[in-house]
Backbone as numpy.savetxt, mean C-alpha at the origin, in Angstrom:
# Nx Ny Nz CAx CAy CAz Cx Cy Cz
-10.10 0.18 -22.71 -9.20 0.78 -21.73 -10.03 1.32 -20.56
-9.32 1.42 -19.58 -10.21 1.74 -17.86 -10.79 3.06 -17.94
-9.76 4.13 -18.69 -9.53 5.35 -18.17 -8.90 5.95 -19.48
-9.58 6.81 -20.47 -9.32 6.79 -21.71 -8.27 8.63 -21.73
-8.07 9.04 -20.19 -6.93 9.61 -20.40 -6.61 10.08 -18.74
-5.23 10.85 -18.71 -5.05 11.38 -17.06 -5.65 12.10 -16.38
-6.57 12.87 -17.26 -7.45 13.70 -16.57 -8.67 12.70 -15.47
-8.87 12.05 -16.82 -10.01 10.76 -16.04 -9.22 9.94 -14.84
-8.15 9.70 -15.05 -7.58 8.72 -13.53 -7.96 10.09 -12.51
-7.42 10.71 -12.64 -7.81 11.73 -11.23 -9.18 12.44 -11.12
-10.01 12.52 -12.09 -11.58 12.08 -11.80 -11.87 11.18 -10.95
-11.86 9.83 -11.84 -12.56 8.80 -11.20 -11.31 8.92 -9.69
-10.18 8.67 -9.65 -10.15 9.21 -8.10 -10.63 9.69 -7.19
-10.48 10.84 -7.58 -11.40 11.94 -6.96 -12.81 11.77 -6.50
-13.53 10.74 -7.37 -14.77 10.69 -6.99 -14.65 9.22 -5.58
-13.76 9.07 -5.60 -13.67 7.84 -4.21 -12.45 8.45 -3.25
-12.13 9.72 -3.18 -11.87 9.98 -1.99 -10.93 9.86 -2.19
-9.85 9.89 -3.13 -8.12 9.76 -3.18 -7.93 10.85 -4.00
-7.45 11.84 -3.53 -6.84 13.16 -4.45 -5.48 12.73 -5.19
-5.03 12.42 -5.91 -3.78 12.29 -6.34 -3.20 13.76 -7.00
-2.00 13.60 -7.52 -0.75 14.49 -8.13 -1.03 13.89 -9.64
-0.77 14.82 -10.35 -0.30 15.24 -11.85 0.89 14.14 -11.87
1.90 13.58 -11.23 2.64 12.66 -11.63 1.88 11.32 -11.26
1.63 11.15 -10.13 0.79 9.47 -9.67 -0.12 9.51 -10.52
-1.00 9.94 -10.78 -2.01 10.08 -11.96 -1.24 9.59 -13.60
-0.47 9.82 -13.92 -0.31 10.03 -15.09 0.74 8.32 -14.77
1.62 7.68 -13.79 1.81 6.46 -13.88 0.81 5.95 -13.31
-0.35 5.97 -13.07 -1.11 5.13 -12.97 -1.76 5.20 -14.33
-1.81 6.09 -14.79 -2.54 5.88 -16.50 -1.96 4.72 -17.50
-0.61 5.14 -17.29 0.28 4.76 -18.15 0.33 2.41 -17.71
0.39 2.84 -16.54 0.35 1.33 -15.43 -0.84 0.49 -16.55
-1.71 1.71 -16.59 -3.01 0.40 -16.93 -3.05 0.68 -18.51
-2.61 1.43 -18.93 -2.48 1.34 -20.58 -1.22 0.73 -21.04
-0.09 0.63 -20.35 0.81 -0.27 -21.01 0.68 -1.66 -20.49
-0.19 -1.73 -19.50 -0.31 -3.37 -19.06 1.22 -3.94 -18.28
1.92 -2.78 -17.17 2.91 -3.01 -17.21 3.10 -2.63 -15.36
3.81 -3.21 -14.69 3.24 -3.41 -13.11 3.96 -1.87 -12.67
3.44 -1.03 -11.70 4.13 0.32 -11.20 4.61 0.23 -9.88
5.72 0.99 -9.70 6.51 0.25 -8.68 6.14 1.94 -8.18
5.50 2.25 -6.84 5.70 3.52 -6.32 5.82 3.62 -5.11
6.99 4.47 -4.91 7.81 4.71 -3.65 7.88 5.75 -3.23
7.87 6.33 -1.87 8.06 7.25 -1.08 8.57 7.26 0.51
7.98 8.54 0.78 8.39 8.26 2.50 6.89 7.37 2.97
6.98 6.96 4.54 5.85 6.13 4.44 4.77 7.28 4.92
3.32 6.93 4.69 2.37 7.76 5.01 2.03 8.76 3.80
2.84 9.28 2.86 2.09 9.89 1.53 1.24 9.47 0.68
0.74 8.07 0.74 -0.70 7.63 0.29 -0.20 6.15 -1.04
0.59 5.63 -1.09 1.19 4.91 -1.64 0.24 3.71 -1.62
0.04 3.11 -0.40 -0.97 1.73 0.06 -2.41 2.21 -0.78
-2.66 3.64 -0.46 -4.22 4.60 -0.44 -4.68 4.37 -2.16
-3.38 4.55 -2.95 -3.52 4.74 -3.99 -4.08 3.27 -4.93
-3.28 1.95 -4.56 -3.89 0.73 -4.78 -5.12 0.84 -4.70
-5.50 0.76 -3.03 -6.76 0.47 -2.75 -8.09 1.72 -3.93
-7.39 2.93 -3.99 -8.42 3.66 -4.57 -8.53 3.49 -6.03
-7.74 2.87 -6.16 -8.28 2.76 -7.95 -8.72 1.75 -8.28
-8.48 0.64 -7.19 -9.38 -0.65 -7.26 -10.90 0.20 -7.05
-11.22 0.89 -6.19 -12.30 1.50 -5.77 -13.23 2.26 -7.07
-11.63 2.62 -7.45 -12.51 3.56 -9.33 -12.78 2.94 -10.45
-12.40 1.51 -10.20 -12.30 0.81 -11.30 -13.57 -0.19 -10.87
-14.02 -0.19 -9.79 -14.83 -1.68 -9.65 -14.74 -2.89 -9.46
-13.25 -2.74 -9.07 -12.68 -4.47 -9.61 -12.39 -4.76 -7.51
-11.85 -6.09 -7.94 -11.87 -6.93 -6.62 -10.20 -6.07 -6.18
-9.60 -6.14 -5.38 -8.61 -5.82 -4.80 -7.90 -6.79 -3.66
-6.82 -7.46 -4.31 -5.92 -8.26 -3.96 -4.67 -8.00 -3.26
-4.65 -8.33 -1.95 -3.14 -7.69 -1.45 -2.21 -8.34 -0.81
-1.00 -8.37 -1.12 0.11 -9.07 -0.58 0.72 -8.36 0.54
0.75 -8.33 1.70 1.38 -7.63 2.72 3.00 -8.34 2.51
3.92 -7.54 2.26 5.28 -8.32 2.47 6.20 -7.92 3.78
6.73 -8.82 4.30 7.41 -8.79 5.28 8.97 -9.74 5.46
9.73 -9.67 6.35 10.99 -10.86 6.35 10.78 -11.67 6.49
11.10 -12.51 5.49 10.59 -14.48 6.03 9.66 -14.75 4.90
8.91 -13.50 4.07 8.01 -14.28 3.18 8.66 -15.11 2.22
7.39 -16.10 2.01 8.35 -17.23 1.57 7.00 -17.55 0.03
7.06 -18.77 -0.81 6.58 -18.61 -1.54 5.08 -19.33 -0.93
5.12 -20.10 -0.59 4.06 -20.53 -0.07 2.93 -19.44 0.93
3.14 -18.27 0.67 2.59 -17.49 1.64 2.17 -16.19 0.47
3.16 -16.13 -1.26 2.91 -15.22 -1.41 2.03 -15.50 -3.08
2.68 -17.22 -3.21 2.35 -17.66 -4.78 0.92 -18.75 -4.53
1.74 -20.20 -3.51 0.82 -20.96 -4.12 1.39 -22.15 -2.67
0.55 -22.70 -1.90 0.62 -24.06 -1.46 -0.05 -24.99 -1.84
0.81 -26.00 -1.51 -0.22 -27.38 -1.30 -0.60 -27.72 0.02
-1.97 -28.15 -0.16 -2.63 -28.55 0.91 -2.17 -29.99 1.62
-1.50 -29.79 2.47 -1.02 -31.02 3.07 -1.75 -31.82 4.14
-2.39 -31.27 4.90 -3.90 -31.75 5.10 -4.63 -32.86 4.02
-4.80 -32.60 3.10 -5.84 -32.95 2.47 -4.94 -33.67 1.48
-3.81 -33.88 1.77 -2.77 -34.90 0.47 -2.95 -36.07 1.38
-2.75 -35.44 2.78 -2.95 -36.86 3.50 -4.12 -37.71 3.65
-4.88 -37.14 4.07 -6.15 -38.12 4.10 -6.69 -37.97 2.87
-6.23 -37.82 1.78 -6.25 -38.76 0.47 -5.15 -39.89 0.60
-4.16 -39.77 0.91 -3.16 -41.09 1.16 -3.99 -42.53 2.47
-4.16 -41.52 3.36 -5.15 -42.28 4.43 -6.16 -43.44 3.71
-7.14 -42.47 3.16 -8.46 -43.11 2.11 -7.63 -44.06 1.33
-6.78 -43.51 0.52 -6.64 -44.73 -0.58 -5.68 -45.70 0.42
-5.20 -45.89 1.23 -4.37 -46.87 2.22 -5.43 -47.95 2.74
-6.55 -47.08 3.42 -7.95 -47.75 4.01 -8.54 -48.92 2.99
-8.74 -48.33 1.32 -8.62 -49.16 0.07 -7.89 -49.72 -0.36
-6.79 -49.69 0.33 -5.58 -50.89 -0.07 -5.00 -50.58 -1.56
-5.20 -48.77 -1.77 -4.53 -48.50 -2.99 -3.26 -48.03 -2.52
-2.42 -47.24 -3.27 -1.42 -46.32 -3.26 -1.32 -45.36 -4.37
-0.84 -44.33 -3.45 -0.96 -43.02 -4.38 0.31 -42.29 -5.05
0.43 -42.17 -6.25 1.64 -41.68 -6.80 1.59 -40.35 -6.79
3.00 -40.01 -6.66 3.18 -38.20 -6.70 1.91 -37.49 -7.77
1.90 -38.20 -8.92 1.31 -37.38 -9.93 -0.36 -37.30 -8.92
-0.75 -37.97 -8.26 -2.17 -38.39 -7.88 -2.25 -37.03 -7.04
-1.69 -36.95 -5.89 -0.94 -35.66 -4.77 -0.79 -34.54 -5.39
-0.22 -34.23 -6.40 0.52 -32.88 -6.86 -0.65 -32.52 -8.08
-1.66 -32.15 -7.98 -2.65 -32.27 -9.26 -3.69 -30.57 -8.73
-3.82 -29.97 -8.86 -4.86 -28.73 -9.11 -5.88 -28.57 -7.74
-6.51 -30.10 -7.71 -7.20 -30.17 -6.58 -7.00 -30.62 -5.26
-5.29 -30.02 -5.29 -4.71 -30.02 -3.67 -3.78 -28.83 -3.85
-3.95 -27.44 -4.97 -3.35 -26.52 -5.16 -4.19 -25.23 -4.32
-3.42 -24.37 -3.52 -3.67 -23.41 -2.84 -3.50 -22.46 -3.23
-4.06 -21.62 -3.60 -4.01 -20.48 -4.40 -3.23 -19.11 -3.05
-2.18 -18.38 -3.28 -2.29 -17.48 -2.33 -1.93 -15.92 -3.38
-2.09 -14.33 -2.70 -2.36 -14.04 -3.53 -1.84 -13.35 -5.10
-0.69 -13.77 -5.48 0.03 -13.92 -6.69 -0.85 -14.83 -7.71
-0.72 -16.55 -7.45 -1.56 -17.29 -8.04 -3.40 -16.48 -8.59
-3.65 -16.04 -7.29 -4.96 -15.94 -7.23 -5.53 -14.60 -8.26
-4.51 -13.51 -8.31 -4.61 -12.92 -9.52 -4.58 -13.38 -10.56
-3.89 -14.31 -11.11 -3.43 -14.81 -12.26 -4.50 -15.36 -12.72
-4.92 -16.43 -11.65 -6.34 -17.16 -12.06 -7.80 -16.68 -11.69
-7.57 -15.39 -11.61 -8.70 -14.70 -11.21 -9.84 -14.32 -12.41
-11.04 -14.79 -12.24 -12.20 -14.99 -13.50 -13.10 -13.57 -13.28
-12.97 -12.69 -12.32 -14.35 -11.78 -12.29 -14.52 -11.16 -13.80
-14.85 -10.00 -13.57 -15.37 -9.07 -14.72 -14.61 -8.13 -15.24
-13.90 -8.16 -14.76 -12.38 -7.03 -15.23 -11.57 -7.44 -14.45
-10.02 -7.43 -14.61 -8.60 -7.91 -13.87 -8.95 -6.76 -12.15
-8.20 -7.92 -11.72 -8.22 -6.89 -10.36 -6.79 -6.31 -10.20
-7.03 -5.56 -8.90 -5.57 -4.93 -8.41 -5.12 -5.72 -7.39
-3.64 -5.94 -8.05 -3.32 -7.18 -7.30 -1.75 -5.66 -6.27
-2.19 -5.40 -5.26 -1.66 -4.60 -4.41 -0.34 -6.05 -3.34
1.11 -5.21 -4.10 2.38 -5.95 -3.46 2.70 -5.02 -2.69
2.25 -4.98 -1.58 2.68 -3.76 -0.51 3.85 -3.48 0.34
4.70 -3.24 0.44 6.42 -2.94 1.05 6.72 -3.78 0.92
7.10 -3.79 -0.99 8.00 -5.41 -0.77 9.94 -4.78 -0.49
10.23 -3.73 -0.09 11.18 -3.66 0.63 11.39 -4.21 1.87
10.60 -4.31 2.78 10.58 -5.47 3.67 10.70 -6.61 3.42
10.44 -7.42 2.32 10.67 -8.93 2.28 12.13 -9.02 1.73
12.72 -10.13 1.95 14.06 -10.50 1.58 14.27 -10.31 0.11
15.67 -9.67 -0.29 16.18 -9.92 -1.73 15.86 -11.22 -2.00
16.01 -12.55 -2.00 15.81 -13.54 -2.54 13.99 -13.62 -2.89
13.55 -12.79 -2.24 11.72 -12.66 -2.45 11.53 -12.13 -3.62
12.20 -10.98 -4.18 12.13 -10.32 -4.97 12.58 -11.71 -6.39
13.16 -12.57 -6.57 13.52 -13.08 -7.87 12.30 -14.01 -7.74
11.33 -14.24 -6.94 10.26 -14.95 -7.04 9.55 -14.26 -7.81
9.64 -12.81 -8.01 8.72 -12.10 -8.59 8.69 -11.54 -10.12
10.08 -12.19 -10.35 10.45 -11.58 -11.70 9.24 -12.07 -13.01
8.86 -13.59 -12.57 8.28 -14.38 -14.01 7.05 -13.82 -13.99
6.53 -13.34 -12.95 4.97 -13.10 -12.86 5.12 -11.24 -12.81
6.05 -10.41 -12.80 6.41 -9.56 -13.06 6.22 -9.21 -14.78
7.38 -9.89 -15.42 7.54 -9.93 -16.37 6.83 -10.34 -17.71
6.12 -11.97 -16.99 5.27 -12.23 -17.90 3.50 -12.64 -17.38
3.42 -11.94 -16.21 2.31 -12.42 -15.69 1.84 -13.86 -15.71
2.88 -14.65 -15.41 2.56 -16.06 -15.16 3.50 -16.80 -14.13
3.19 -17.34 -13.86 3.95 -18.33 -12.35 4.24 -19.78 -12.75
5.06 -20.30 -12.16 5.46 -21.65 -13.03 5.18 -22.73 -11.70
4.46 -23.56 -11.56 4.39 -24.68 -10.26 4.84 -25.77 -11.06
6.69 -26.35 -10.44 7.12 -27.25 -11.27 6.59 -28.61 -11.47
5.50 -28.36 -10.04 4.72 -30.00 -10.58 3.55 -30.27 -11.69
2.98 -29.17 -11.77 1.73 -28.80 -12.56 2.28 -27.71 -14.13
3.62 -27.01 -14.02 3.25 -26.32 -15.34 3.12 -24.60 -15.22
3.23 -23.93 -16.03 3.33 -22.82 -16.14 1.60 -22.13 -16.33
1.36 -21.43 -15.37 0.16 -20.73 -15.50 0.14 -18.93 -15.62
-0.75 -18.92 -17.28 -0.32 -17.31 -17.70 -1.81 -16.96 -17.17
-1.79 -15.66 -17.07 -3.11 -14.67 -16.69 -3.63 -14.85 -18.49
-4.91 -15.01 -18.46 -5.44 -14.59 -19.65 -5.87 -13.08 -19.88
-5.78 -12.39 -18.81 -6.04 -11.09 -18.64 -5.23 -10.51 -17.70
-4.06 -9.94 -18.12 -2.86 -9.56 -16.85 -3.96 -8.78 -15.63
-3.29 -8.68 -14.77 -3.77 -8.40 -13.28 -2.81 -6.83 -13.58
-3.99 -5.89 -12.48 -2.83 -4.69 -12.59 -2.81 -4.88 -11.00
-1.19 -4.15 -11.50 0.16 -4.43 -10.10 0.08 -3.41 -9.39
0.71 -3.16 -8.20 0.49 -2.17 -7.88 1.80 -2.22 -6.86
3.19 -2.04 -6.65 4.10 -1.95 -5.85 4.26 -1.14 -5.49
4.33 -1.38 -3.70 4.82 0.06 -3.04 6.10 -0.22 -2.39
6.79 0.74 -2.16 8.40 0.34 -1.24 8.35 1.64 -0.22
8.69 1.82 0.93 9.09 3.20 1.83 10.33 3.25 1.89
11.35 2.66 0.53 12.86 2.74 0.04 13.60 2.77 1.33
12.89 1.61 2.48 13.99 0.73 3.58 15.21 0.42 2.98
15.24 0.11 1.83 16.04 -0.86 1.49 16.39 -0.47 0.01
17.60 -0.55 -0.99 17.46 -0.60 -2.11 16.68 -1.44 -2.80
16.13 -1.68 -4.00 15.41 -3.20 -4.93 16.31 -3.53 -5.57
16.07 -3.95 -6.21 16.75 -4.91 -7.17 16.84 -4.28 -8.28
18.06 -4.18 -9.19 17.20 -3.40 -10.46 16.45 -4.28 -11.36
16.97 -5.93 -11.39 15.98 -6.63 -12.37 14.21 -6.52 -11.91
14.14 -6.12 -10.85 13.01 -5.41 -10.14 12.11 -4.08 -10.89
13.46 -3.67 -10.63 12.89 -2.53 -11.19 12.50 -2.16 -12.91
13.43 -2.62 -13.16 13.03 -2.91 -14.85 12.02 -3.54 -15.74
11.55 -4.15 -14.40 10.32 -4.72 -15.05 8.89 -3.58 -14.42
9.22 -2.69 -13.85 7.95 -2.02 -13.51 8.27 -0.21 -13.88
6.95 0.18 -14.35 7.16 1.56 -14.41 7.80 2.28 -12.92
7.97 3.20 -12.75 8.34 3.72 -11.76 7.98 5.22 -10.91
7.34 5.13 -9.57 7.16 7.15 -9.46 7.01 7.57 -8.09
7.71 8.05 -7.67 8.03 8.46 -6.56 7.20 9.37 -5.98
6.13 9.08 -4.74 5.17 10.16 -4.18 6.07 10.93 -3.36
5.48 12.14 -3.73 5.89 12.91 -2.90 5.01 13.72 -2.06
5.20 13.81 -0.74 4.27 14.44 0.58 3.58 15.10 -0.22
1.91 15.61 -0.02 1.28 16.29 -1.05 1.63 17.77 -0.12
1.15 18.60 -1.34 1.80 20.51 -0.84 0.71 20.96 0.28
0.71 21.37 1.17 -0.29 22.26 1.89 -1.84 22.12 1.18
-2.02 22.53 0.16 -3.01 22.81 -0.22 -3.84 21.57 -0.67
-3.32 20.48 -1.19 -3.94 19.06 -1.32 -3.64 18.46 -0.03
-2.85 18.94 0.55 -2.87 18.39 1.96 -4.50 18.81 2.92
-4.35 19.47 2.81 -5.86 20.38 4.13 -6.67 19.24 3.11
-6.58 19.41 1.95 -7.96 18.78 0.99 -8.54 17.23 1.61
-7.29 16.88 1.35 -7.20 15.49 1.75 -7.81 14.82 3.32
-7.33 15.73 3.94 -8.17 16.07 5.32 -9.26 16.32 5.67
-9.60 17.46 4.97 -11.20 17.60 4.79 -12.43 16.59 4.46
-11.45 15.79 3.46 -12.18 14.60 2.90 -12.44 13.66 3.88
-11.24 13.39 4.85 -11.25 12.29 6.18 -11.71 12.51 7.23
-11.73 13.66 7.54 -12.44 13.97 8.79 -13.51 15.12 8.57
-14.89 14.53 8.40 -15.42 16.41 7.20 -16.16 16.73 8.85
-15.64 16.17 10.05 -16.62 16.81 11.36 -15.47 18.27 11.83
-14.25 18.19 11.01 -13.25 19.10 11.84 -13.22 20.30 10.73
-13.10 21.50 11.78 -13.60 23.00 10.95 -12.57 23.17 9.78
-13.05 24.10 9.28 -11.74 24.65 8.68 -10.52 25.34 9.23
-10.65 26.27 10.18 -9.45 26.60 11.03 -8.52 25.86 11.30
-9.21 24.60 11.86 -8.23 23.61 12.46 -7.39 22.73 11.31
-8.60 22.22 10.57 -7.67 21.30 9.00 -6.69 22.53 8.59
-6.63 23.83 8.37 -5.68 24.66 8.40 -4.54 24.68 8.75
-4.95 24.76 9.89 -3.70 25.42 10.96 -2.57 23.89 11.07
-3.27 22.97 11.24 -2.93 21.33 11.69 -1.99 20.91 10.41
-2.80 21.21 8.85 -1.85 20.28 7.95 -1.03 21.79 7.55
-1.06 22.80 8.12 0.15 23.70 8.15 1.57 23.72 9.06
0.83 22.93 10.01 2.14 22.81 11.29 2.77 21.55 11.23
1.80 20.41 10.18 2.52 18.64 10.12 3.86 19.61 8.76
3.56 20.09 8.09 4.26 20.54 6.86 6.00 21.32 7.82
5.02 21.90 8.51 6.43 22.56 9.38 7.25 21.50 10.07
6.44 20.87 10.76 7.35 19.67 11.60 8.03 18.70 10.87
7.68 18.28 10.12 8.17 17.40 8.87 9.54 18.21 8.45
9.87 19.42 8.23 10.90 20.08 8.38 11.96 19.93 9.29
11.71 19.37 10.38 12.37 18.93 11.20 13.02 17.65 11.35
14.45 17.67 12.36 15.13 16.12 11.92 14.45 15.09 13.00
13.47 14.64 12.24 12.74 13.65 13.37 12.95 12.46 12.27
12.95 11.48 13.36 12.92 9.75 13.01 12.12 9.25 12.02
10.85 10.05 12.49 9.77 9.34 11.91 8.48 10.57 11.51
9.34 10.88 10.21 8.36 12.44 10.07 6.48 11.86 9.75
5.87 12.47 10.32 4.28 12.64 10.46 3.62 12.22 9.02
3.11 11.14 8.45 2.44 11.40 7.24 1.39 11.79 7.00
0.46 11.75 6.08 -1.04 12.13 6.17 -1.54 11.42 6.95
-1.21 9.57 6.84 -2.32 8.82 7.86 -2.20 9.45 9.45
-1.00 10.02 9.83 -0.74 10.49 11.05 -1.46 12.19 11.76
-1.33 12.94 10.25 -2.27 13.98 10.20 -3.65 13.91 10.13
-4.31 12.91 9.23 -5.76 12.42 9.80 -5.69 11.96 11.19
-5.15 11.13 11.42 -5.11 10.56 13.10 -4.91 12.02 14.04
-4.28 12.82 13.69 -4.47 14.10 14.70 -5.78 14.90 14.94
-5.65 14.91 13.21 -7.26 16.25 13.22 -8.35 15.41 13.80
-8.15 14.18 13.31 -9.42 13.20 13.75 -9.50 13.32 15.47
-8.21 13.49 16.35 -8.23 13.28 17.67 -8.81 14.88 18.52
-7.97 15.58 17.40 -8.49 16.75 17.79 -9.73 17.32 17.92
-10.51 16.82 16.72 -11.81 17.27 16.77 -12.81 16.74 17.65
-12.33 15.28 18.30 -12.90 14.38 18.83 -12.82 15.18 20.35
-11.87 15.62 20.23 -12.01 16.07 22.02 -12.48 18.09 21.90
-13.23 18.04 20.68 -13.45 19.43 20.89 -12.70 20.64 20.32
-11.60 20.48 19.57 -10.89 21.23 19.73 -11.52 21.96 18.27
-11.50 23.20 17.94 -11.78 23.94 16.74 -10.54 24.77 16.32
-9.80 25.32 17.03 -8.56 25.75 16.70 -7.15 25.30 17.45
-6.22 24.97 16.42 -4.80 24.53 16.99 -4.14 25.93 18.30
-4.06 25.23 19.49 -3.20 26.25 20.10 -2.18 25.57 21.16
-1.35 25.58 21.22 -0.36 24.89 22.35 -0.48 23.51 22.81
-1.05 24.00 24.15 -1.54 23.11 25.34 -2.20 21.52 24.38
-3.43 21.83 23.46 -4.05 21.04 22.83 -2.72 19.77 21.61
-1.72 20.94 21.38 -0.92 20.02 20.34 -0.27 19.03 21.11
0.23 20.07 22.36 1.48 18.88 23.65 0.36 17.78 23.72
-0.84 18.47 24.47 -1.41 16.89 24.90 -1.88 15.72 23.45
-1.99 16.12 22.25 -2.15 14.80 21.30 -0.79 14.71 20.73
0.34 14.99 21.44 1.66 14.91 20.57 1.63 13.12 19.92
1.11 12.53 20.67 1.08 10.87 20.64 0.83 10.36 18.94
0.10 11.06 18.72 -1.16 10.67 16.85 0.39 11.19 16.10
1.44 12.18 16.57 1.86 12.41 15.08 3.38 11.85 15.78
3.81 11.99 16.82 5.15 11.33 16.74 5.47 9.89 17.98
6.31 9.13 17.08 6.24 8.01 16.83 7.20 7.43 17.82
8.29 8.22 18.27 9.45 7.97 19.03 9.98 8.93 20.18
9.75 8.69 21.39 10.53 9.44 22.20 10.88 10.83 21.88
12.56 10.19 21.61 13.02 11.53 20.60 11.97 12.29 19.72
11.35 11.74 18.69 10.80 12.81 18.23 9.48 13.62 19.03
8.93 12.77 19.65 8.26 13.94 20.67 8.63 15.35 21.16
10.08 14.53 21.56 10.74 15.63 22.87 11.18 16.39 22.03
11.55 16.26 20.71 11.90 17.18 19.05 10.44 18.54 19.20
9.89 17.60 18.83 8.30 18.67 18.02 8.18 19.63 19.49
8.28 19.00 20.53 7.57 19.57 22.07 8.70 20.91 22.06
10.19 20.44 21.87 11.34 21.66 21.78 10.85 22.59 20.81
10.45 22.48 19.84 10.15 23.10 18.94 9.17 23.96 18.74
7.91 23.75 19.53 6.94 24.38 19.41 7.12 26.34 18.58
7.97 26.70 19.56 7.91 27.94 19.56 8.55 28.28 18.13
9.32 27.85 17.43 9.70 27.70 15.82 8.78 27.60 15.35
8.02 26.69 15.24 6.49 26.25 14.58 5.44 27.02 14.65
5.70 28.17 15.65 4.81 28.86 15.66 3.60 29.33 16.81
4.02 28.32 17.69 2.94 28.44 18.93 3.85 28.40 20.13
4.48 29.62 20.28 5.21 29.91 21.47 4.44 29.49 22.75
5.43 29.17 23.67 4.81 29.43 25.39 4.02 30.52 25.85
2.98 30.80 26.24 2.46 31.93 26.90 2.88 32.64 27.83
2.96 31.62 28.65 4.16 32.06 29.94 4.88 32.94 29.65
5.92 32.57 28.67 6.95 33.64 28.37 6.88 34.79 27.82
5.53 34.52 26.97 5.28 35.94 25.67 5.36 37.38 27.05
């Protein structure tokens, strides 16, 4: 076993720079001791993508990722054939005055591995993390592509045959719950919902990403994203957006949060118009009134 209990997943975390929660910790334990794919969802920006990548990081293993989007199709997420190279094998054997039968074409060594397949048939030294990243973005009909290799960690190519993992691949699903799933989706994967980390693993987490910005500021900064996030904005601020601040902030000097400095990087944490002209109304709620007026 990877990780012979929950304390150790958030060790070895910890030692690559991903703080996790007492719940993500404990389905990711469970993920790699039941051999069973984890489906984890939140708002976007609470570390969902972070969490794949870091336990591939704690584990040593290769890290595999499916970006999903509308339109994915299978050839983009399981397996193509090389059509290039079917042809000028048809070409060659034409030039020889042979002909080539389907079975000749449809054979292993004109199979494209993409990265579903490529977990499955993946030989390193331990299974990798095979990272399915917002598959709420890809179409419901995407999702029943995923059930067999879900379910039984194997993929079926009807010209060639059913191919099982000899060593399941660990899964790693994230959703920013755009969209409902599926429940035959869901039933096949554990399940755990991140939630924004509290103030206090928040600054942490910060500290870790930007270690050039003081303490005052990682303070004051993942105290005021916590406040604004309180607010009805479009597109509330996540951590990647709170690193992108402190990171901007420190870059231009700044050691403590005060006004003038938040208006001018309003850009790093909000995403839309409206919510600009939100956080900018707001200031004085949040805590950093106008001077002018005081």
């Amino acid at each position: 076993m990877a990780f012979s209990s929950i304390d150790e997943v958030r060790q070895r975390l910890d030692e690559v720079d991903y703080l996790v929660d007492e719940g993500t910790a404990t389905a990711l334990f469970f993920a790699l001791t039941l051999g069973q794919p984890v489906l984890l969802e939140g708002e976007p920006g609470v570390g969902k993508t972070a969490a794949a990548k870091a336990l591939a990081r704690a584990l040593g293993t290769e890290l595999i990722r499916l970006q999903c989007y509308e339109g994915l199709t299978v050839s983009e997420a399981l397996y193509e054939w090389n059509y290039q190279r079917q042809l000028l094998a048809i070409r060659l054997a034409e030039s020889n005055r042979r002909t080539l039968a389907d079975a000749d074409l449809f054979t292993e060594e004109f199979l494209q591995e993409r990265p579903v397949l490529k977990a499955i048939r993946y030989v390193g030294p331990s299974a990798p993390v095979l990272l399915i990243d917002e598959i709420d973005r890809a179409d419901d009909e995407f999702e029943a592509l995923l059930f067999e290799f879900l379910g039984e960690s194997s993929i079926t190519v009807p010209e060639l045959g059913t191919f099982t993992a000899t060593r399941r691949p660990i899964v790693v699903l994230t959703s920013n719950r755009s969209r409902e799933l599926h429940d035959a989706l869901r039933r096949r994967c554990l399940y755990h919902w991140i939630e924004f980390p509290e103030p206090q693993r928040a600054a942490e987490i910060v500290r870790r990403s930007v270690p050039a910005a003081g303490e005052p500021l990682i303070a004051s900064s993942t105290e005021f994203i916590g406040r604004a996030r309180q607010l009805d904005l479009d597109k509330a601020p996540g951590m990647a957006e709170t690193i992108d601040w402190v990171s901007a902030l420190s870059a231009v000097g700044v050691t403590e949060l005060v006004r003038a400095d938040i208006v001018r990087t309003l850009s790093t944490i909000a995403k839309t118009p409206d919510d600009r002209t939100t956080i900018a109304q707001s200031l004085d709620e949040l805590g950093y009134p106008d001077a002018a007026r005081i």
